[in-house]
Amino acid sequence: MDVTLKVKRFDPETDEAAHFEEYQVDLPEYGAVLDGLLAIRDEQDGSLSMRCSCRSAICGSCAMKINGKSRLACKTMVSQLKELEGDVISVEPMGNQPVIKDLVVNMDMFWDKVNAVQPYLRPEGPVPEKEYLVSNESMMELAVAMNCIMCGACVSDCTVLEVDKSFLGPAALAKAFRFAGDPRDGHKEERLQLYTEPNGVWDCTRCFMCVSACPKDVAPMERIMDVRAMAMEAGLVNTRGARHVDAFASSVKHSGRLNELNLALKTFGFIRAGIDLAPMGIRRLFKRRLPPLMHKKIATAKNIARLFDKLGV
């Protein structure tokens, strides 16, 4: 099977900017993108740099952007890509992290963010004489998050990190859920306080990119939503994100639609909303995009309220 791999190359010692180079490789029908890259390195260009190890989708080393999406090169079959996305396969280093050379990125930021969520148990009280036994039910809830292989694919595709490098990111926050939900940990409230600070769980925009990128179905965004729910259940409701959730639900329950002006006031507070949102409000005014000043209920608002009551919201 002939395939064209269009690889993004960058050598800081010789290149002023990154550029693409195309390679023709012959692979078996079961060949993966990693097989093609290794063939290039071994037979055509020994200077090509990449990370790889297990070749079994376990170690996470070979995460990179393939046809614009973050994936594991060892798990991505060339035949499927050719059938669904065309004959030329582009390969780039992961996003949101500085490139060291070719397909190798510096993951210091990734590990710093993981370390920031305290990814280890912090039990409280005397050390038990025997092992701490936990129920299957409590650990099953954490099992999905524990499947993470720390490949960084979710971080590579995170749209928030593209514009705000201070965001903790999906991998770190999925790891945060794993420890905040562990019954053996003795600092749950302290953890939730940390995770709900600015740049934490409330900064996720729910774009689903991390869910799509994750090769192990950890669904980092869903784990972030779990931490949000845990925080609100613990009474941590005086944050901008929690106020936004409450105001959003209250508005829809009351009138059947979103009251945008009231949402901004309740989320930010009157003074802060005036300072932070006034410039945007003025721009929207000139473009005739302001929401109506007089908010009205929809005709079926009572039915919406009943749905909320049945859900206990």
mmCIF file of C-alpha atoms in Angstrom:
data_model
loop_
_atom_site.group_PDB
_atom_site.id
_atom_site.type_symbol
_atom_site.label_atom_id
_atom_site.label_comp_id
_atom_site.label_asym_id
_atom_site.label_seq_id
_atom_site.Cartn_x
_atom_site.Cartn_y
_atom_site.Cartn_z
ATOM 1 C CA MET A 1 0.000 0.000 0.000
ATOM 2 C CA ASP A 2 1.588 3.251 -1.168
ATOM 3 C CA VAL A 3 1.030 6.269 1.054
ATOM 4 C CA THR A 4 2.219 9.863 1.126
ATOM 5 C CA LEU A 5 3.160 11.203 4.548
ATOM 6 C CA LYS A 6 3.407 14.991 4.752
ATOM 7 C CA VAL A 7 5.517 15.545 7.867
ATOM 8 C CA LYS A 8 6.053 18.875 9.597
ATOM 9 C CA ARG A 9 9.770 19.350 10.177
ATOM 10 C CA PHE A 10 11.629 21.800 12.400
ATOM 11 C CA ASP A 11 15.246 21.758 13.534
ATOM 12 C CA PRO A 12 16.031 24.709 15.838
ATOM 13 C CA GLU A 13 19.698 24.530 14.826
ATOM 14 C CA THR A 14 19.100 24.972 11.096
ATOM 15 C CA ASP A 15 15.501 26.109 10.455
ATOM 16 C CA GLU A 16 14.064 29.590 10.937
ATOM 17 C CA ALA A 17 10.522 28.231 10.689
ATOM 18 C CA ALA A 18 8.730 24.911 10.477
ATOM 19 C CA HIS A 19 7.998 23.437 7.053
ATOM 20 C CA PHE A 20 6.431 20.306 5.554
ATOM 21 C CA GLU A 21 8.294 17.561 3.738
ATOM 22 C CA GLU A 22 6.595 14.753 1.800
ATOM 23 C CA TYR A 23 7.686 11.119 1.849
ATOM 24 C CA GLN A 24 6.445 8.121 -0.119
ATOM 25 C CA VAL A 25 6.323 4.866 1.834
ATOM 26 C CA ASP A 26 5.072 1.377 1.094
ATOM 27 C CA LEU A 27 3.159 -0.166 3.993
ATOM 28 C CA PRO A 28 1.167 -3.377 4.525
ATOM 29 C CA GLU A 29 -2.615 -3.063 4.766
ATOM 30 C CA TYR A 30 -2.414 -3.264 8.551
ATOM 31 C CA GLY A 31 0.239 -0.528 8.786
ATOM 32 C CA ALA A 32 -0.179 2.351 11.216
ATOM 33 C CA VAL A 33 1.032 5.921 10.812
ATOM 34 C CA LEU A 34 3.845 5.122 13.246
ATOM 35 C CA ASP A 35 5.010 2.322 10.952
ATOM 36 C CA GLY A 36 5.272 4.847 8.135
ATOM 37 C CA LEU A 37 7.231 7.316 10.265
ATOM 38 C CA LEU A 38 9.634 4.607 11.409
ATOM 39 C CA ALA A 39 10.128 3.530 7.798
ATOM 40 C CA ILE A 40 10.991 7.116 6.876
ATOM 41 C CA ARG A 41 13.474 7.399 9.729
ATOM 42 C CA ASP A 42 15.071 4.023 9.059
ATOM 43 C CA GLU A 43 15.180 4.074 5.264
ATOM 44 C CA GLN A 44 14.936 7.669 4.011
ATOM 45 C CA ASP A 45 15.853 10.301 6.599
ATOM 46 C CA GLY A 46 17.563 9.346 9.839
ATOM 47 C CA SER A 47 17.287 12.898 11.158
ATOM 48 C CA LEU A 48 13.500 12.646 11.674
ATOM 49 C CA SER A 49 12.720 12.988 15.381
ATOM 50 C CA MET A 50 9.682 11.522 17.151
ATOM 51 C CA ARG A 51 8.707 9.795 20.376
ATOM 52 C CA CYS A 52 7.466 6.207 20.474
ATOM 53 C CA SER A 53 7.810 3.164 22.694
ATOM 54 C CA CYS A 54 5.246 0.409 23.210
ATOM 55 C CA ARG A 55 3.519 0.507 19.788
ATOM 56 C CA SER A 56 0.434 -0.874 21.580
ATOM 57 C CA ALA A 57 -1.499 2.299 22.565
ATOM 58 C CA ILE A 58 -0.387 1.885 26.170
ATOM 59 C CA CYS A 59 2.515 4.275 26.793
ATOM 60 C CA GLY A 60 1.078 7.349 25.043
ATOM 61 C CA SER A 61 4.488 8.427 23.718
ATOM 62 C CA CYS A 62 3.492 8.717 20.056
ATOM 63 C CA ALA A 63 0.703 11.284 20.402
ATOM 64 C CA MET A 64 0.813 13.791 17.534
ATOM 65 C CA LYS A 65 -1.520 15.624 15.179
ATOM 66 C CA ILE A 66 -2.546 13.455 12.246
ATOM 67 C CA ASN A 67 -4.662 15.159 9.595
ATOM 68 C CA GLY A 68 -5.206 17.989 12.045
ATOM 69 C CA LYS A 69 -6.448 15.842 14.950
ATOM 70 C CA SER A 70 -4.460 14.664 17.960
ATOM 71 C CA ARG A 71 -4.145 10.871 17.927
ATOM 72 C CA LEU A 72 -1.769 8.043 18.782
ATOM 73 C CA ALA A 73 0.318 7.258 15.709
ATOM 74 C CA CYS A 74 0.559 3.581 16.670
ATOM 75 C CA LYS A 75 -3.226 3.264 16.848
ATOM 76 C CA THR A 76 -4.089 5.233 13.708
ATOM 77 C CA MET A 77 -4.376 2.886 10.720
ATOM 78 C CA VAL A 78 -3.210 4.259 7.376
ATOM 79 C CA SER A 79 -5.782 2.266 5.375
ATOM 80 C CA GLN A 80 -8.646 3.839 7.331
ATOM 81 C CA LEU A 81 -7.237 7.339 6.889
ATOM 82 C CA LYS A 82 -6.835 6.838 3.146
ATOM 83 C CA GLU A 83 -10.387 5.591 2.827
ATOM 84 C CA LEU A 84 -11.980 8.340 4.912
ATOM 85 C CA GLU A 85 -9.667 11.343 4.563
ATOM 86 C CA GLY A 86 -7.669 10.984 1.355
ATOM 87 C CA ASP A 87 -4.321 9.695 0.117
ATOM 88 C CA VAL A 88 -2.063 12.356 1.669
ATOM 89 C CA ILE A 89 -1.660 12.084 5.437
ATOM 90 C CA SER A 90 -0.309 15.109 7.285
ATOM 91 C CA VAL A 91 1.648 14.593 10.505
ATOM 92 C CA GLU A 92 2.462 17.427 12.924
ATOM 93 C CA PRO A 93 3.683 17.755 16.516
ATOM 94 C CA MET A 94 1.102 18.112 19.276
ATOM 95 C CA GLY A 95 -0.415 21.538 19.797
ATOM 96 C CA ASN A 96 -0.317 23.940 22.757
ATOM 97 C CA GLN A 97 3.235 22.880 23.644
ATOM 98 C CA PRO A 98 6.564 24.196 22.311
ATOM 99 C CA VAL A 99 8.285 22.088 19.669
ATOM 100 C CA ILE A 100 11.766 20.777 20.486
ATOM 101 C CA LYS A 101 12.385 19.191 17.084
ATOM 102 C CA ASP A 102 10.140 17.806 14.342
ATOM 103 C CA LEU A 103 7.395 15.780 16.082
ATOM 104 C CA VAL A 104 8.843 16.077 19.596
ATOM 105 C CA VAL A 105 7.325 18.665 21.950
ATOM 106 C CA ASN A 106 8.392 19.917 25.353
ATOM 107 C CA MET A 107 5.830 18.532 27.822
ATOM 108 C CA ASP A 108 7.013 20.442 30.891
ATOM 109 C CA MET A 109 3.804 22.489 30.891
ATOM 110 C CA PHE A 110 1.736 19.298 30.751
ATOM 111 C CA TRP A 111 3.476 17.756 33.774
ATOM 112 C CA ASP A 112 3.494 21.033 35.724
ATOM 113 C CA LYS A 113 -0.283 21.230 35.404
ATOM 114 C CA VAL A 114 -0.736 17.598 36.440
ATOM 115 C CA ASN A 115 1.464 18.185 39.495
ATOM 116 C CA ALA A 116 -0.553 21.302 40.363
ATOM 117 C CA VAL A 117 -3.689 19.232 41.117
ATOM 118 C CA GLN A 118 -1.811 17.113 43.711
ATOM 119 C CA PRO A 119 -2.143 13.764 41.867
ATOM 120 C CA TYR A 120 -1.652 11.547 44.886
ATOM 121 C CA LEU A 121 -3.679 10.388 47.860
ATOM 122 C CA ARG A 122 -3.550 12.437 51.038
ATOM 123 C CA PRO A 123 -5.215 10.256 53.692
ATOM 124 C CA GLU A 124 -6.008 11.703 57.087
ATOM 125 C CA GLY A 125 -5.922 10.073 60.492
ATOM 126 C CA PRO A 126 -3.865 7.174 61.840
ATOM 127 C CA VAL A 127 -2.267 4.737 59.435
ATOM 128 C CA PRO A 128 -4.507 1.648 59.251
ATOM 129 C CA GLU A 129 -3.061 -1.658 60.413
ATOM 130 C CA LYS A 130 -4.288 -3.328 57.217
ATOM 131 C CA GLU A 131 -5.032 -2.082 53.745
ATOM 132 C CA TYR A 132 -7.832 0.448 53.319
ATOM 133 C CA LEU A 133 -10.726 -1.427 51.707
ATOM 134 C CA VAL A 134 -13.054 0.507 49.440
ATOM 135 C CA SER A 135 -16.286 -0.569 47.786
ATOM 136 C CA ASN A 136 -16.377 -1.635 44.166
ATOM 137 C CA GLU A 137 -19.045 0.992 43.519
ATOM 138 C CA SER A 138 -16.881 3.885 44.666
ATOM 139 C CA MET A 139 -13.903 2.772 42.591
ATOM 140 C CA MET A 140 -15.979 2.016 39.503
ATOM 141 C CA GLU A 141 -16.848 5.698 39.317
ATOM 142 C CA LEU A 142 -13.132 6.472 39.123
ATOM 143 C CA ALA A 143 -12.171 3.652 36.770
ATOM 144 C CA VAL A 144 -12.694 5.653 33.584
ATOM 145 C CA ALA A 145 -10.407 8.459 34.760
ATOM 146 C CA MET A 146 -7.800 5.885 35.794
ATOM 147 C CA ASN A 147 -7.570 4.725 32.157
ATOM 148 C CA CYS A 148 -5.638 7.895 31.274
ATOM 149 C CA ILE A 149 -2.201 7.101 29.813
ATOM 150 C CA MET A 150 -0.996 10.734 30.040
ATOM 151 C CA CYS A 151 -0.387 10.996 26.303
ATOM 152 C CA GLY A 152 -1.337 14.682 26.163
ATOM 153 C CA ALA A 153 -3.678 14.384 23.161
ATOM 154 C CA CYS A 154 -6.470 16.182 25.022
ATOM 155 C CA VAL A 155 -4.137 19.029 25.955
ATOM 156 C CA SER A 156 -2.967 19.246 22.348
ATOM 157 C CA ASP A 157 -6.513 19.886 21.099
ATOM 158 C CA CYS A 158 -7.781 22.008 24.031
ATOM 159 C CA THR A 159 -9.257 25.234 22.656
ATOM 160 C CA VAL A 160 -8.978 27.044 25.996
ATOM 161 C CA LEU A 161 -5.235 26.394 26.237
ATOM 162 C CA GLU A 162 -4.863 27.900 22.773
ATOM 163 C CA VAL A 163 -5.781 31.297 24.211
ATOM 164 C CA ASP A 164 -5.005 30.895 27.928
ATOM 165 C CA LYS A 165 -1.918 28.935 28.944
ATOM 166 C CA SER A 166 -2.802 29.352 32.637
ATOM 167 C CA PHE A 167 -5.792 26.969 32.324
ATOM 168 C CA LEU A 168 -5.054 23.699 34.121
ATOM 169 C CA GLY A 169 -6.196 21.729 31.113
ATOM 170 C CA PRO A 170 -8.279 18.584 30.573
ATOM 171 C CA ALA A 171 -5.650 15.969 31.516
ATOM 172 C CA ALA A 172 -4.843 17.561 34.875
ATOM 173 C CA LEU A 173 -8.503 18.119 35.732
ATOM 174 C CA ALA A 174 -9.449 14.550 34.800
ATOM 175 C CA LYS A 175 -6.683 13.460 37.173
ATOM 176 C CA ALA A 176 -8.113 15.854 39.765
ATOM 177 C CA PHE A 177 -11.454 14.044 39.590
ATOM 178 C CA ARG A 178 -9.739 10.722 40.182
ATOM 179 C CA PHE A 179 -8.308 11.876 43.535
ATOM 180 C CA ALA A 180 -11.140 14.153 44.677
ATOM 181 C CA GLY A 181 -13.517 11.218 44.293
ATOM 182 C CA ASP A 182 -11.349 8.641 46.042
ATOM 183 C CA PRO A 183 -12.876 7.704 49.436
ATOM 184 C CA ARG A 184 -9.398 7.108 50.878
ATOM 185 C CA ASP A 185 -8.415 10.756 50.500
ATOM 186 C CA GLY A 186 -8.864 13.032 53.499
ATOM 187 C CA HIS A 187 -8.691 16.442 51.785
ATOM 188 C CA LYS A 188 -11.638 16.444 49.404
ATOM 189 C CA GLU A 189 -12.931 19.904 50.329
ATOM 190 C CA GLU A 190 -9.450 21.397 50.085
ATOM 191 C CA ARG A 191 -8.987 19.800 46.688
ATOM 192 C CA LEU A 192 -12.312 21.082 45.395
ATOM 193 C CA GLN A 193 -11.442 24.572 46.606
ATOM 194 C CA LEU A 194 -8.204 24.359 44.609
ATOM 195 C CA TYR A 195 -9.864 22.996 41.481
ATOM 196 C CA THR A 196 -12.570 25.701 41.422
ATOM 197 C CA GLU A 197 -10.163 28.616 41.578
ATOM 198 C CA PRO A 198 -9.597 30.709 38.434
ATOM 199 C CA ASN A 199 -8.021 28.646 35.618
ATOM 200 C CA GLY A 200 -9.689 25.519 37.016
ATOM 201 C CA VAL A 201 -12.833 23.551 36.167
ATOM 202 C CA TRP A 202 -15.017 26.568 35.506
ATOM 203 C CA ASP A 203 -12.777 27.768 32.673
ATOM 204 C CA CYS A 204 -13.627 24.763 30.472
ATOM 205 C CA THR A 205 -15.832 25.833 27.535
ATOM 206 C CA ARG A 206 -17.240 22.330 26.894
ATOM 207 C CA CYS A 207 -16.070 22.258 23.279
ATOM 208 C CA PHE A 208 -15.756 18.409 23.356
ATOM 209 C CA MET A 209 -12.345 18.508 21.617
ATOM 210 C CA CYS A 210 -10.653 16.632 24.472
ATOM 211 C CA VAL A 211 -13.385 13.987 24.408
ATOM 212 C CA SER A 212 -12.823 13.473 20.683
ATOM 213 C CA ALA A 213 -9.021 13.337 21.063
ATOM 214 C CA CYS A 214 -8.754 10.926 23.995
ATOM 215 C CA PRO A 215 -7.593 7.490 22.765
ATOM 216 C CA LYS A 216 -8.760 5.767 25.973
ATOM 217 C CA ASP A 217 -12.287 7.167 26.259
ATOM 218 C CA VAL A 218 -11.520 8.985 29.496
ATOM 219 C CA ALA A 219 -13.752 11.842 28.273
ATOM 220 C CA PRO A 220 -11.860 14.556 30.215
ATOM 221 C CA MET A 221 -14.608 17.125 29.738
ATOM 222 C CA GLU A 222 -17.116 14.845 31.451
ATOM 223 C CA ARG A 223 -14.712 14.419 34.366
ATOM 224 C CA ILE A 224 -14.463 18.204 34.601
ATOM 225 C CA MET A 225 -18.260 18.353 34.777
ATOM 226 C CA ASP A 226 -18.122 15.759 37.574
ATOM 227 C CA VAL A 227 -15.737 17.942 39.582
ATOM 228 C CA ARG A 228 -18.032 20.936 39.064
ATOM 229 C CA ALA A 229 -20.960 18.945 40.433
ATOM 230 C CA MET A 230 -18.887 17.713 43.393
ATOM 231 C CA ALA A 231 -17.854 21.277 44.195
ATOM 232 C CA MET A 232 -21.406 22.618 44.153
ATOM 233 C CA GLU A 233 -22.628 19.706 46.278
ATOM 234 C CA ALA A 234 -19.879 20.588 48.764
ATOM 235 C CA GLY A 235 -21.242 24.144 49.006
ATOM 236 C CA LEU A 236 -18.615 25.866 46.875
ATOM 237 C CA VAL A 237 -21.171 28.023 45.096
ATOM 238 C CA ASN A 238 -19.645 31.479 45.504
ATOM 239 C CA THR A 239 -17.566 31.260 42.341
ATOM 240 C CA ARG A 240 -18.240 32.886 39.009
ATOM 241 C CA GLY A 241 -18.840 29.516 37.355
ATOM 242 C CA ALA A 242 -21.248 28.265 40.014
ATOM 243 C CA ARG A 243 -23.180 31.539 39.959
ATOM 244 C CA HIS A 244 -23.404 31.277 36.181
ATOM 245 C CA VAL A 245 -24.876 27.751 36.416
ATOM 246 C CA ASP A 246 -27.437 28.795 39.037
ATOM 247 C CA ALA A 247 -28.442 31.924 37.132
ATOM 248 C CA PHE A 248 -28.734 30.032 33.844
ATOM 249 C CA ALA A 249 -30.949 27.315 35.348
ATOM 250 C CA SER A 250 -33.046 29.827 37.291
ATOM 251 C CA SER A 251 -33.708 31.907 34.193
ATOM 252 C CA VAL A 252 -34.745 28.971 32.010
ATOM 253 C CA LYS A 253 -36.899 27.498 34.782
ATOM 254 C CA HIS A 254 -38.684 30.786 35.393
ATOM 255 C CA SER A 255 -39.302 31.993 31.842
ATOM 256 C CA GLY A 256 -38.424 29.123 29.513
ATOM 257 C CA ARG A 257 -35.612 31.121 27.944
ATOM 258 C CA LEU A 258 -32.323 32.725 28.876
ATOM 259 C CA ASN A 259 -32.317 36.221 30.328
ATOM 260 C CA GLU A 260 -28.881 37.326 29.108
ATOM 261 C CA LEU A 261 -28.756 40.614 30.975
ATOM 262 C CA ASN A 262 -29.718 39.051 34.277
ATOM 263 C CA LEU A 263 -27.295 36.183 33.650
ATOM 264 C CA ALA A 264 -24.377 38.616 33.354
ATOM 265 C CA LEU A 265 -25.384 40.543 36.481
ATOM 266 C CA LYS A 266 -25.767 37.418 38.622
ATOM 267 C CA THR A 267 -22.581 35.839 37.290
ATOM 268 C CA PHE A 268 -20.245 38.809 37.614
ATOM 269 C CA GLY A 269 -22.069 41.020 40.113
ATOM 270 C CA PHE A 270 -23.441 44.462 39.218
ATOM 271 C CA ILE A 271 -20.192 46.428 39.569
ATOM 272 C CA ARG A 272 -17.939 43.815 37.979
ATOM 273 C CA ALA A 273 -20.370 43.289 35.107
ATOM 274 C CA GLY A 274 -20.408 47.013 34.448
ATOM 275 C CA ILE A 275 -16.614 47.176 34.342
ATOM 276 C CA ASP A 276 -15.847 43.952 32.481
ATOM 277 C CA LEU A 277 -18.790 43.754 30.097
ATOM 278 C CA ALA A 278 -19.537 47.405 29.310
ATOM 279 C CA PRO A 279 -17.229 47.552 26.241
ATOM 280 C CA MET A 280 -18.835 44.441 24.758
ATOM 281 C CA GLY A 281 -22.287 45.829 25.557
ATOM 282 C CA ILE A 282 -21.512 49.043 23.710
ATOM 283 C CA ARG A 283 -20.299 47.139 20.659
ATOM 284 C CA ARG A 284 -23.425 45.000 20.665
ATOM 285 C CA LEU A 285 -25.575 48.131 21.032
ATOM 286 C CA PHE A 286 -24.124 49.690 17.888
ATOM 287 C CA LYS A 287 -24.627 46.423 16.019
ATOM 288 C CA ARG A 288 -28.192 46.112 17.351
ATOM 289 C CA ARG A 289 -27.351 42.820 19.040
ATOM 290 C CA LEU A 290 -28.329 43.662 22.617
ATOM 291 C CA PRO A 291 -30.858 41.314 24.252
ATOM 292 C CA PRO A 292 -34.255 42.853 25.038
ATOM 293 C CA LEU A 293 -34.348 44.955 28.189
ATOM 294 C CA MET A 294 -37.817 43.606 29.033
ATOM 295 C CA HIS A 295 -37.524 39.848 29.420
ATOM 296 C CA LYS A 296 -40.709 37.881 28.674
ATOM 297 C CA LYS A 297 -41.782 34.333 29.428
ATOM 298 C CA ILE A 298 -42.558 31.897 26.658
ATOM 299 C CA ALA A 299 -46.089 30.535 26.469
ATOM 300 C CA THR A 300 -45.090 27.091 27.773
ATOM 301 C CA ALA A 301 -42.885 28.326 30.640
ATOM 302 C CA LYS A 302 -44.949 26.374 33.202
ATOM 303 C CA ASN A 303 -44.162 23.111 31.393
ATOM 304 C CA ILE A 304 -40.452 23.921 31.525
ATOM 305 C CA ALA A 305 -40.726 24.628 35.263
ATOM 306 C CA ARG A 306 -42.413 21.272 35.823
ATOM 307 C CA LEU A 307 -39.523 19.509 34.087
ATOM 308 C CA PHE A 308 -37.075 21.262 36.394
ATOM 309 C CA ASP A 309 -39.153 20.252 39.440
ATOM 310 C CA LYS A 310 -39.215 16.609 38.340
ATOM 311 C CA LEU A 311 -35.434 16.683 37.993
ATOM 312 C CA GLY A 312 -35.130 18.243 41.418
ATOM 313 C CA VAL A 313 -33.415 21.376 40.084
#
